[in-house]
XYZ file of C-alpha atoms in Angstrom:
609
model
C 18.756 -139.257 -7.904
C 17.418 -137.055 -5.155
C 19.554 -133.666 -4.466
C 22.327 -134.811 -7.255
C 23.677 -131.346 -9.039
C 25.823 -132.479 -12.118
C 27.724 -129.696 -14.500
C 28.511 -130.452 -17.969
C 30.810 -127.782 -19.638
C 32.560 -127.930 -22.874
C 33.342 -125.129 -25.605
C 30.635 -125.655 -27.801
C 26.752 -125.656 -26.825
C 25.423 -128.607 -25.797
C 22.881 -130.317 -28.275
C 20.993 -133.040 -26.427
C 17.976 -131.016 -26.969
C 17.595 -130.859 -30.429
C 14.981 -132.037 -32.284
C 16.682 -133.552 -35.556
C 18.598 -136.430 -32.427
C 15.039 -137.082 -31.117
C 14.915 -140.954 -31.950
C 18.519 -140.971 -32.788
C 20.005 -141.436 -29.387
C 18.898 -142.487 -26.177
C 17.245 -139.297 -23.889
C 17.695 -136.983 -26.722
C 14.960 -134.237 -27.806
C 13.035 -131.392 -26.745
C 11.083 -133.482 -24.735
C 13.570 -134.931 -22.816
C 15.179 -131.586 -22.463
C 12.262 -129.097 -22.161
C 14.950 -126.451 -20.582
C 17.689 -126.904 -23.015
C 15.207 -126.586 -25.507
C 14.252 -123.539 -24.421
C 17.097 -121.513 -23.761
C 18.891 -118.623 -25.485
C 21.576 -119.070 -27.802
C 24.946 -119.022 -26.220
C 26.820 -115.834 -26.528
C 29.758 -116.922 -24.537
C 31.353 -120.041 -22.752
C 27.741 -122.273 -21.605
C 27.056 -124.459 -18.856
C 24.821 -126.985 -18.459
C 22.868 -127.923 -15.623
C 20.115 -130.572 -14.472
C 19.203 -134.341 -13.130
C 20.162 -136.572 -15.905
C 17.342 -138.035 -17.814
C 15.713 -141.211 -17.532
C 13.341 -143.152 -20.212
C 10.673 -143.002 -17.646
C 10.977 -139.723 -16.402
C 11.884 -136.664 -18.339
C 13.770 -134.180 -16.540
C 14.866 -130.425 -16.986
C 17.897 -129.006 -17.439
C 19.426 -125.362 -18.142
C 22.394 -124.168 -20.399
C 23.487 -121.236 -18.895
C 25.590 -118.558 -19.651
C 28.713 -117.825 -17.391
C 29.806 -115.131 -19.607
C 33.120 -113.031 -19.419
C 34.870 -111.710 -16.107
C 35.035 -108.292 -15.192
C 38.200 -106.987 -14.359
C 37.824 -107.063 -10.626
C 36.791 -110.496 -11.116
C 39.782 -111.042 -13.656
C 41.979 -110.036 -10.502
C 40.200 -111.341 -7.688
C 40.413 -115.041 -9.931
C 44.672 -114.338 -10.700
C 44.755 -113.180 -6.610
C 43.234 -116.514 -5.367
C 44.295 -119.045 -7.917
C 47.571 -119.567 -6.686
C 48.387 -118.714 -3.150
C 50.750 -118.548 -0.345
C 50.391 -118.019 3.088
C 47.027 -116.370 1.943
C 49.373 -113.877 -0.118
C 48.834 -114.111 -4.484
C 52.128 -115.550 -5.816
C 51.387 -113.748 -9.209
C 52.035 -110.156 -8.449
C 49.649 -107.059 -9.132
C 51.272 -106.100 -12.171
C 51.235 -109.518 -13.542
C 48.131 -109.750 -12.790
C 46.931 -106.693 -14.785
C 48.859 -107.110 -17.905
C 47.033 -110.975 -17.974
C 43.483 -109.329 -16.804
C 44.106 -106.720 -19.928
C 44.924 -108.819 -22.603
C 41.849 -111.664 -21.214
C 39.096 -109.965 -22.056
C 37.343 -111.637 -19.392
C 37.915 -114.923 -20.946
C 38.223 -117.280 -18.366
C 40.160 -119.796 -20.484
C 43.008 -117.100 -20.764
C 43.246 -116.700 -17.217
C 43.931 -120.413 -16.841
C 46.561 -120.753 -19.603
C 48.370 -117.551 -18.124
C 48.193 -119.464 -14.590
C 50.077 -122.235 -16.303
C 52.375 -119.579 -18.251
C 52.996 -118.092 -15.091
C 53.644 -121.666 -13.025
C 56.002 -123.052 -15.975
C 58.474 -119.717 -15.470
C 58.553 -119.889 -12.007
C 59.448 -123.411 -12.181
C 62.610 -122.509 -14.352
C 63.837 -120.520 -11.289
C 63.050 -117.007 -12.558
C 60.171 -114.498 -11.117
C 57.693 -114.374 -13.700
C 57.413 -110.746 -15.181
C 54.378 -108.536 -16.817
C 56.448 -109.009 -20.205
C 56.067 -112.370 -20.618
C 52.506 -112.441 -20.768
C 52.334 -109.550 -23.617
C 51.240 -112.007 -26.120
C 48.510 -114.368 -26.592
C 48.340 -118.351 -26.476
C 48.605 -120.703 -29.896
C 46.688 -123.226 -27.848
C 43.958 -121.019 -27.531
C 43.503 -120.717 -31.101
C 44.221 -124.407 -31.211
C 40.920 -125.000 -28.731
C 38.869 -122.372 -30.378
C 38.942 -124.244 -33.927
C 38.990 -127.571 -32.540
C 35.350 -128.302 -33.010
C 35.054 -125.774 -35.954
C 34.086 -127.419 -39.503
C 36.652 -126.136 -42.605
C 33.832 -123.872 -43.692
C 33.373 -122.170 -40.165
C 37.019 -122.178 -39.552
C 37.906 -119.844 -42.724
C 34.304 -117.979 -41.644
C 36.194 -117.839 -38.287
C 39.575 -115.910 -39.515
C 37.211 -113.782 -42.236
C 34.789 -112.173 -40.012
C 38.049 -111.648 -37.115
C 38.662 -108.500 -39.881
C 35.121 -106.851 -38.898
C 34.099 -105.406 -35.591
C 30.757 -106.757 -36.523
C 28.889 -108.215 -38.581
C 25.785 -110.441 -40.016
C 25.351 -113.580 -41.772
C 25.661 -112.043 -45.510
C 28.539 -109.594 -44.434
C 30.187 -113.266 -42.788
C 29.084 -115.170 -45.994
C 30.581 -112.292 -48.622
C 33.772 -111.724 -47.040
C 34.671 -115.680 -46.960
C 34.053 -115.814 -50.426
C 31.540 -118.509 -49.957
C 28.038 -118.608 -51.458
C 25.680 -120.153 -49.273
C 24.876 -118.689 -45.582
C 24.657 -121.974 -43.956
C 28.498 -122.215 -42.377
C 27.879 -118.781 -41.077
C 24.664 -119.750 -39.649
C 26.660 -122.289 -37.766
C 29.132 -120.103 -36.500
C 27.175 -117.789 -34.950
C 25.398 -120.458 -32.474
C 29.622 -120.555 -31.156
C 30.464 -119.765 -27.804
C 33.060 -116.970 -28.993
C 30.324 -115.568 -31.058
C 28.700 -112.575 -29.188
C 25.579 -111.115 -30.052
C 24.219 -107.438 -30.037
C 20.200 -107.657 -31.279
C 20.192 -103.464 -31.212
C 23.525 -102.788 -33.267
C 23.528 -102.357 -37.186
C 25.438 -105.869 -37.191
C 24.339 -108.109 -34.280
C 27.424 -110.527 -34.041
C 30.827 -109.862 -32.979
C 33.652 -112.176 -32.749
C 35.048 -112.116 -28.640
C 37.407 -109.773 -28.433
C 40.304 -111.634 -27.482
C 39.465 -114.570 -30.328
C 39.465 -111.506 -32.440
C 42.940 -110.293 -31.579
C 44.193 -113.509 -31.756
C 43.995 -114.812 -34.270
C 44.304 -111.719 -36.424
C 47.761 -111.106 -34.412
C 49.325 -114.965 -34.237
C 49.970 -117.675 -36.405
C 47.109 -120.061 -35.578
C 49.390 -123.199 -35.710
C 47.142 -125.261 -38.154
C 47.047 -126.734 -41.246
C 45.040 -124.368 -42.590
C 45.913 -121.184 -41.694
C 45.903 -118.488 -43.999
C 48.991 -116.414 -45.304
C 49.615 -112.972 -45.675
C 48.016 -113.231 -49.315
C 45.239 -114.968 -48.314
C 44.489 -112.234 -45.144
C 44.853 -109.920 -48.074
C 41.992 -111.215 -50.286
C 39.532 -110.976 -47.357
C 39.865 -107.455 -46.325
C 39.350 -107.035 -50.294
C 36.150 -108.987 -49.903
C 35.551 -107.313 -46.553
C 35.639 -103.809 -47.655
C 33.487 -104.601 -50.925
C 30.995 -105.884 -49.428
C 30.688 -102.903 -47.165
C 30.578 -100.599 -49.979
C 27.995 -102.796 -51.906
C 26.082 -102.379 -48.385
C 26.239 -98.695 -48.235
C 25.292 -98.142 -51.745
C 22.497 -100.495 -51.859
C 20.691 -98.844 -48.562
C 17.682 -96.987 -49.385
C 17.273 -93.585 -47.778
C 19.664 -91.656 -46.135
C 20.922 -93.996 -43.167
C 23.087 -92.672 -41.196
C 23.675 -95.323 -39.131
C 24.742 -97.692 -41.954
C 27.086 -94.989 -43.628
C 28.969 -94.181 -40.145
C 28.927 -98.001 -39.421
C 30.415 -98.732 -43.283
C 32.923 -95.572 -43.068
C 34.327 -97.034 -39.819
C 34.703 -100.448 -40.943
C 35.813 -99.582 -44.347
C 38.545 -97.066 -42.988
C 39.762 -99.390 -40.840
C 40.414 -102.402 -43.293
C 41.200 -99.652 -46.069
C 44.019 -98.626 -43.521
C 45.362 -101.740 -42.280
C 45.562 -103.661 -45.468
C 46.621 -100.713 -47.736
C 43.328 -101.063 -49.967
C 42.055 -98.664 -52.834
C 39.395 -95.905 -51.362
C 36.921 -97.084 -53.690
C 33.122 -96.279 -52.513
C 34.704 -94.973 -49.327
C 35.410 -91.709 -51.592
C 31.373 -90.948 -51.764
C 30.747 -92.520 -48.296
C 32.992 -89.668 -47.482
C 31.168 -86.985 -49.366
C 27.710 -88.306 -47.670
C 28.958 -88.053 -44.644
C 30.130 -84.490 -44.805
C 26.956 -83.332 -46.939
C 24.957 -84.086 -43.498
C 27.302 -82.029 -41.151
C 25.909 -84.386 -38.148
C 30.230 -84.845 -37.615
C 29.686 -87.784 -35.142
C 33.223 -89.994 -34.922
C 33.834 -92.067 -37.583
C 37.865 -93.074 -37.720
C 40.561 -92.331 -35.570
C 43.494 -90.156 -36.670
C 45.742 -91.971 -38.998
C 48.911 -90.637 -36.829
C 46.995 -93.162 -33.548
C 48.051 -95.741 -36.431
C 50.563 -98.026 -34.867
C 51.681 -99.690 -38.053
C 51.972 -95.906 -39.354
C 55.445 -94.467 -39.631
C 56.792 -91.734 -41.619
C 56.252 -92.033 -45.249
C 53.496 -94.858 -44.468
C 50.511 -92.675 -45.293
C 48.363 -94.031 -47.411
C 45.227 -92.302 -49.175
C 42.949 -94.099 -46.273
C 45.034 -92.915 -43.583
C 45.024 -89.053 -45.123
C 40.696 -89.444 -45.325
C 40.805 -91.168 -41.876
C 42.650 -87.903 -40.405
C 40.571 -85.810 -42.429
C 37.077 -87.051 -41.323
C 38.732 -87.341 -37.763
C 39.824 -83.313 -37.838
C 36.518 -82.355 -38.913
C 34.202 -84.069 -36.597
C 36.817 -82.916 -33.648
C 36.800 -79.557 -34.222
C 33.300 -78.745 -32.828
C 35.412 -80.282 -29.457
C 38.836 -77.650 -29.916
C 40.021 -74.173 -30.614
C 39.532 -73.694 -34.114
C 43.343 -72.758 -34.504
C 44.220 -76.532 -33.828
C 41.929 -77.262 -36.448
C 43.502 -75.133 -38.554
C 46.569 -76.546 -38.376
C 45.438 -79.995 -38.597
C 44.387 -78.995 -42.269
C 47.092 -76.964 -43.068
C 49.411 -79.726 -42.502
C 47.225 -82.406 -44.178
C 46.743 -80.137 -47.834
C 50.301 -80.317 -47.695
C 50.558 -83.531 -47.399
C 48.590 -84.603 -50.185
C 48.059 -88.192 -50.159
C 43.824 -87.799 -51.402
C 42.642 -87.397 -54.530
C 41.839 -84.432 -55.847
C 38.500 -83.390 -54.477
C 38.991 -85.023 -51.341
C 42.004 -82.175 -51.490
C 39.550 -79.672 -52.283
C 37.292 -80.771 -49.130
C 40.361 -80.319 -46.848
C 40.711 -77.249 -48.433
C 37.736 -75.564 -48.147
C 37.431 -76.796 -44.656
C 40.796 -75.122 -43.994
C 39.338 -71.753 -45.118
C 36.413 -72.228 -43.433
C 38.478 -72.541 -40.275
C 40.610 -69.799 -41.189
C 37.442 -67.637 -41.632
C 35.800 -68.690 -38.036
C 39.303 -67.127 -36.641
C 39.570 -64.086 -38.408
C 42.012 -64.901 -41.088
C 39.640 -63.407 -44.159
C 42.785 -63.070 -46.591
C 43.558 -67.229 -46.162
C 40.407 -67.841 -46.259
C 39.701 -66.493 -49.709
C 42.236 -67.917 -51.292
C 41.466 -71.291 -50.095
C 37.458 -70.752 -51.152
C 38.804 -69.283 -54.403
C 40.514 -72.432 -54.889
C 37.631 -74.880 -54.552
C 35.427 -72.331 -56.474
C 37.396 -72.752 -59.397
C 38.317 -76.391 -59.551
C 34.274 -76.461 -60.252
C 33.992 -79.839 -57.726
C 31.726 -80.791 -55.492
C 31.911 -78.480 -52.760
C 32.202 -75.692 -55.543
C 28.770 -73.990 -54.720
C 29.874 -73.864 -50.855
C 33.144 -72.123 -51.783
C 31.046 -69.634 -53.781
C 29.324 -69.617 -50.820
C 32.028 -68.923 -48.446
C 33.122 -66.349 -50.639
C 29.853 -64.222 -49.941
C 29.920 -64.436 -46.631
C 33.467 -63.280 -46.808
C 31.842 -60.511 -48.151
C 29.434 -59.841 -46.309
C 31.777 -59.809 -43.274
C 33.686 -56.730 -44.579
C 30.440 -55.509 -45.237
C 30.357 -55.669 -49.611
C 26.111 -56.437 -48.952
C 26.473 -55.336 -52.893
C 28.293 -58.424 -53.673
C 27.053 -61.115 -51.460
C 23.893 -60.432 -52.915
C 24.394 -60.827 -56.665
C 26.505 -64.448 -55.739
C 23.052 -65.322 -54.075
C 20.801 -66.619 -57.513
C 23.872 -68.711 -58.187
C 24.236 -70.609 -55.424
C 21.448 -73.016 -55.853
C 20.502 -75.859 -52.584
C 24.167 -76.827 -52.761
C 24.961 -73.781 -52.175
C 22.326 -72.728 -49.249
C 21.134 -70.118 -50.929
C 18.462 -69.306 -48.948
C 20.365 -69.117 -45.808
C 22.762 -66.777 -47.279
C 19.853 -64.391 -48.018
C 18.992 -64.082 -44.900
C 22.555 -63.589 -43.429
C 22.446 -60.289 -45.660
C 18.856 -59.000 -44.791
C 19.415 -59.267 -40.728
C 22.257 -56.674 -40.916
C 19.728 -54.372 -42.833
C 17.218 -54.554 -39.891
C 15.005 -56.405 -42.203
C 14.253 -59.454 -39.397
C 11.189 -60.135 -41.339
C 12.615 -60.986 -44.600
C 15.680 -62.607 -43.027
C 13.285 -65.116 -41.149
C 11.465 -65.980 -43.665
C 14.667 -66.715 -45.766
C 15.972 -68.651 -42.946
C 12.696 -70.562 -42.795
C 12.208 -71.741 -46.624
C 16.439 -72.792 -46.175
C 15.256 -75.088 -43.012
C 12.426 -76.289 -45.325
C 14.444 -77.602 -47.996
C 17.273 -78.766 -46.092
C 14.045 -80.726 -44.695
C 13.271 -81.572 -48.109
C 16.785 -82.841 -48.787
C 17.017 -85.038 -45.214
C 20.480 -82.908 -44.114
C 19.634 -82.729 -40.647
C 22.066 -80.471 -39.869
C 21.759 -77.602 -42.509
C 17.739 -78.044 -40.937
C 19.699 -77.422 -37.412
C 21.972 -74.116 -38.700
C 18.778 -72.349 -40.295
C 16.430 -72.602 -37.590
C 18.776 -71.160 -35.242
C 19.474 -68.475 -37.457
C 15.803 -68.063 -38.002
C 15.506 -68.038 -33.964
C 17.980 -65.383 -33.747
C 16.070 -62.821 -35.930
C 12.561 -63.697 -33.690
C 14.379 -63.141 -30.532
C 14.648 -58.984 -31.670
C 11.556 -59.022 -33.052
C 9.217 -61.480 -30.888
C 10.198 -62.590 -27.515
C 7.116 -64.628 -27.089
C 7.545 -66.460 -30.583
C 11.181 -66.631 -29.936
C 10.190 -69.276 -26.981
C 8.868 -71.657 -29.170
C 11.274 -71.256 -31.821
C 14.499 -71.877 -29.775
C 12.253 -75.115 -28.455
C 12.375 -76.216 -32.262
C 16.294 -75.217 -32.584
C 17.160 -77.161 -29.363
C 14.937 -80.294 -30.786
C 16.676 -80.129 -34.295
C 20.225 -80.012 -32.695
C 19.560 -83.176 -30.618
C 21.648 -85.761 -32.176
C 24.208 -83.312 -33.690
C 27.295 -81.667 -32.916
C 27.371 -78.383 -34.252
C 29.379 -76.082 -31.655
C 28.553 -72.812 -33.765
C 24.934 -73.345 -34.209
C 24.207 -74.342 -30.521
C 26.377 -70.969 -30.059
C 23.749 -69.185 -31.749
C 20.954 -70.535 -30.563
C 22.593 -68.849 -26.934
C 23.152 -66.029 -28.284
C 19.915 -65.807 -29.678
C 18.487 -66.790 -26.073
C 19.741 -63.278 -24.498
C 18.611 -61.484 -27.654
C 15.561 -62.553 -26.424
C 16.087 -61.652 -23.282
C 17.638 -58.423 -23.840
C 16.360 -55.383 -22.113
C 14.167 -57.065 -19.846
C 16.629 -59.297 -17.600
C 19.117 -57.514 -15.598
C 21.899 -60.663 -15.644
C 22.216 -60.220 -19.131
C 25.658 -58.761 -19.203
C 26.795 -61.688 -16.500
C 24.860 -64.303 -18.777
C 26.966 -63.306 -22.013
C 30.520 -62.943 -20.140
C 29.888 -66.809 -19.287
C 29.109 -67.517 -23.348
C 31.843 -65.684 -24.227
C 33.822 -67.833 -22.410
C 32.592 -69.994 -24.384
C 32.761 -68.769 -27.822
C 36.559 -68.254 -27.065
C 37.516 -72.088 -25.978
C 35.892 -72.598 -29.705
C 38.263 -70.143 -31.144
C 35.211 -68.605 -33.209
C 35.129 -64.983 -34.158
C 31.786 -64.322 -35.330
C 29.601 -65.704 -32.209
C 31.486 -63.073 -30.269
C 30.592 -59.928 -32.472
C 27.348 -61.119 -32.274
C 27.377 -61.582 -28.819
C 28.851 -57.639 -28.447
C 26.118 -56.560 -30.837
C 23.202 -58.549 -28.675
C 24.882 -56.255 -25.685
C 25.091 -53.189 -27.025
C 21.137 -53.806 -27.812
C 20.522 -54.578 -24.642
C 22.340 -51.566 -23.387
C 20.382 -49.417 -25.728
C 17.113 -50.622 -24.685
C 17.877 -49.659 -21.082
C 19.002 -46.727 -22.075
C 22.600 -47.531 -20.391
C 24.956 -45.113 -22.956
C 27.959 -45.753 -21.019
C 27.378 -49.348 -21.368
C 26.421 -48.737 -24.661
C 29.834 -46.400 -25.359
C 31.678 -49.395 -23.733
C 30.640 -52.117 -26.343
C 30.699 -49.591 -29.571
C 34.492 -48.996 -27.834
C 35.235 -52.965 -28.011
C 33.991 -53.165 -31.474
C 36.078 -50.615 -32.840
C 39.259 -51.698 -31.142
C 39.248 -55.467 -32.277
C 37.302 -53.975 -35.875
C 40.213 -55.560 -38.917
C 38.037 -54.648 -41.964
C 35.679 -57.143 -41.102
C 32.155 -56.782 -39.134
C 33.293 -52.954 -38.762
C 29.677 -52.185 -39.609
C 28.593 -53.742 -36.443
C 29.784 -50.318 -34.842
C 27.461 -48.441 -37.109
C 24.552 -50.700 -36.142
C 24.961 -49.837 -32.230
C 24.957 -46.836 -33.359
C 21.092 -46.745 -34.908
C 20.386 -48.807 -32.201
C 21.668 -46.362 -29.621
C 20.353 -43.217 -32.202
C 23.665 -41.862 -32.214
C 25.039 -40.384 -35.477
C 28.612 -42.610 -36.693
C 31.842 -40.261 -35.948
C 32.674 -41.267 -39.751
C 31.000 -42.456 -42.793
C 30.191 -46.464 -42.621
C 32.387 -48.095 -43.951
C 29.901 -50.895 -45.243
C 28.173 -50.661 -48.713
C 24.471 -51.201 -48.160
C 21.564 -52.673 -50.692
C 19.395 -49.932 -49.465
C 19.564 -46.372 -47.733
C 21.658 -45.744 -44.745
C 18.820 -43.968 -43.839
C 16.407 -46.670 -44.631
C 18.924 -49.947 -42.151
C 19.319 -47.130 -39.321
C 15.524 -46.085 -38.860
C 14.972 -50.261 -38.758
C 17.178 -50.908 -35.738
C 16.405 -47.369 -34.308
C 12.627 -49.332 -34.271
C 13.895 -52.443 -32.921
C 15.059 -51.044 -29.805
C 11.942 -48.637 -29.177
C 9.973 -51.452 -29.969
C 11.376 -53.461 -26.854
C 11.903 -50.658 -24.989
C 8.053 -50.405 -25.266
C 7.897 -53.842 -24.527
C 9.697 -53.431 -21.166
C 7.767 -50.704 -20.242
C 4.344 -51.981 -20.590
């Protein structure tokens, strides 16, 4: 039959080429069917296409994919379908409340047409309400053709946002893979060969059938719903624990999912407690949960445990995005809330300090690290930690130092060392500190403790070695890819003009930019630094007015803490202190001003040559 085009469609992919019918049936078989036989496996609603066959005469044919609509294709299909006088009958805002809740599924649009026709012939203008819901037929079409098997694998895997054949398989409750290997070669079925899952059920299938009652004999009650998300979020955790390495991928994509059911169905926290912990240990802070208050279901005195981590992880991977004070108070509100057990309490707590300190609040702070110190948890050695640094900021060196042999890795010892050696001067000790903390946090695979110690190891170079400082802020800006640490990529600015300093004239403009910066972050300590990379910059040029002006700034927004960055312009500058330091050194005064008195000749020489 000569320039004949016939189109078979149907919701399920056709079979005709299958080996296992060759014999079976008349024109059945790969042979038959060379391009059916060939094709990819359906991801959405397939076509076929071709000359039928003949005994004599095999013949090709294609099963295409037609796919979803786009939204401008959603419309154009709602603008043209019903007509008159070459103007849409179903208005604009119809037709986006039908184009919304479609996803692209072309079957929707065609039940909503006959929605929208059955109103209108009741004598009342159709109206974007009355299409907020979705269609019991459509669930009614969807499992049609499904076996029992794929039609409770159908409702179990509409509680994932994706998933494989064991996740499908485990979270049915059935033991053998074969009904989910069925349901995958469905139409509604999409597939993703690059994501941690690779099959996702269509979106509006999904929301359908999670959100209506499916009409059929076998649909599942509230109890029954209930059992899967149990299923669901153990097999998650059984699939986070039993990954090898540390996979960040499969943590995030377990934390999400797990959150999610763990919030919706009111579920124990179970193995989401350490996923938790794992994913802080790494300080990567890419999103894993929405805020529990975006919760629609979640009204006042709702909260469950889940929801309390959800908002937790949520307010720590936004705050490298907002002013630390809204931060803050996202913490200070959930440690009064409770709602977590008690060292997930401790982990909003010590993040609260930690917050408190980047803004200046030393006092809060302290008594939020001494908290966590002493309820000897998991985030213990950090609070001991925080607490040097807390002294080192109101310059105790005496004290910071003796924490330092306590601290252990979980406590970033290392690091710490070096945070109390760069105020001496001593850039060569600090860097090498700062380079055996990046070489254990390499040891350890916490990419972003690797990040924070190279940049502080960059910013002691940049005083030192300009040239070496190149290739070090190279390594910084490599180890940061990936990650979103606001203060560290900070640094590794600042440490960018300290290398810079003395020799480029737009210095000065250069840092008033960052310090726009630093101040949209809400973070204290990149701007002293910053002040303290000017005033050596001022030095080196031998600018004392410049100089005056930044020892001036210092002094005025000095609060007991970094107060010794005034004496340190001063030994840059080799100006004598109007009053006695107020810091407690390791060494000699004597000893810390002759070292930065050297740093500044030193480039000064540089300059020169």
């Amino acid at each position: 039959m000569p320039n004949a085009f016939f189109v078979v469609t149907g919701r399920a992919r056709l079979q005709w080429a299958e080996p296992a019918l060759e014999g079976q049936l008349d024109y059945t078989g790969p042979a038959t069917w060379p391009g059916l036989a060939v094709s990819s496996r359906p991801g959405g609603i397939p076509h076929a296409r071709g000359l039928l066959p003949s005994p004599a005469v095999p013949v090709r044919g294609r099963q295409l994919l037609v796919g979803d609509f786009a939204p401008e294709d959603c419309d154009d299909y709602l603008a043209r379908r019903l007509e008159k006088d070459g103007t849409p009958l179903i208005p604009g805002p119809v037709r986006d409340v039908i184009t919304a809740r479609s996803h692209g599924l072309p079957l929707y649009l065609d039940l909503a047409v006959m929605r929208f026709l059955d109103i209108r012939r009741t004598g009342r203008a159709p109206a974007p309400a009355d299409f907020e819901h979705g269609f019991p037929a459509l669930i009614a079409r969807t499992l049609a053709d499904l076996t029992p098997y794929e039609r409770h694998l159908l409702r179990s895997v509409a509680l994932l946002d994706a998933f494989d054949t064991h996740l499908a398989t485990r979270t049915a409750g059935l033991t053998r893979q074969a009904a989910a290997d069925r349901l995958i070669q469905r139409p509604f079925i999409n597939e993703n060969p690059f994501g941690l899952w690779p099959y996702y059920l269509h979106g509006l299938i999904r929301s359908t059938i999670r959100g209506a009652d499916d009409l059929t004999d076998d649909r599942w009650t509230p109890a029954d719903w209930q059992a899967a998300a149990a299923r669901a979020h153990a097999a998650l955790g059984e699939q986070w624990t039993a990954g090898t390495g540390r996979d960040r991928l499969l943590l995030t994509g377990c934390l999400r999912q797990g959150l999610a059911l763990a919030r919706a169905f009111r579920l124990e926290l179970g193995w989401l407690t350490d996923a938790a912990w794992a994913y802080v240990s790494d300080s990567v802070w890419e999103p894993v949960a929405p805020p529990a208050h975006d919760r629609p279901e979640a009204g006042p005195g709702s909260a469950t445990a889940a929801d309390a981590l959800a908002e937790l992880l949520s307010t720590l991977a936004r705050r490298q995005h907002e002013h630390r004070s809204r931060t803050a108070e996202r913490l200070a509100a959930l440690t009064a809330a409770g709602h977590r057990p008690g060292e997930l309490q401790q982990m909003a707590v010590y993040y609260l300090a930690k917050a408190q300190r980047d803004l200046g609040r030393s006092a809060d702070s302290r008594v939020g690290m001494q908290y966590v110190a002493d309820h000897g948890g998991r985030l213990a050695p950090a609070a001991r930690r925080g607490l040097a640094h807390l002294a080192r900021l109101a310059g105790d060196f005496p004290t910071a130092n003796a924490v330092v042999p306590t601290l252990g890795w979980a406590g970033r010892h290392h690091r710490v060392d070096g945070d109390i050696w760069w105020p001496h001067g001593d850039m060569h000790r600090a860097a090498t500190a700062y380079q055996a903390a990046r070489t254990e946090a390499e040891q350890h695979g916490v990419a972003g403790e690797r990040a924070t110690s190279q940049a502080q190891r960059v910013f002691t170079h940049a005083f030192t070695d300009p040239v070496l400082a190149d290739d070090e802020i190279d390594l910084a800006e490599q180890l940061l890819t990936g990650l979103d640490l606001r203060a560290t990529t900070l640094t590794v600015k600042i440490a960018a003009l300290a290398r810079d300093a003395g020799t480029d004239p737009a210095v000065p403009g250069r840092a008033e930019i960052l310090r726009a910066e630093i101040r949209t972050a809400g973070l204290v300590a990149p701007e002293k630094m910053l002040d303290l990379i000017l005033a050596f910059h001022h030095a080196v040029r031998g600018d004392a007015p410049a100089t005056a002006e930044v020892l001036t700034r210092l002094r005025t927004a000095a609060d007991g803490d970094y107060a010794y960055y005034a004496d340190l312009v001063h030994h840059m500058a080799g100006t004598r202190p109007s009053a006695d330091s107020s810091a407690r050194w390791i060494e000699d005064e004597t000893v810390v001003a002759a070292r930065w008195r050297a740093l500044t000749l030193a480039r000064r020489s540089r300059v020169q040559a």
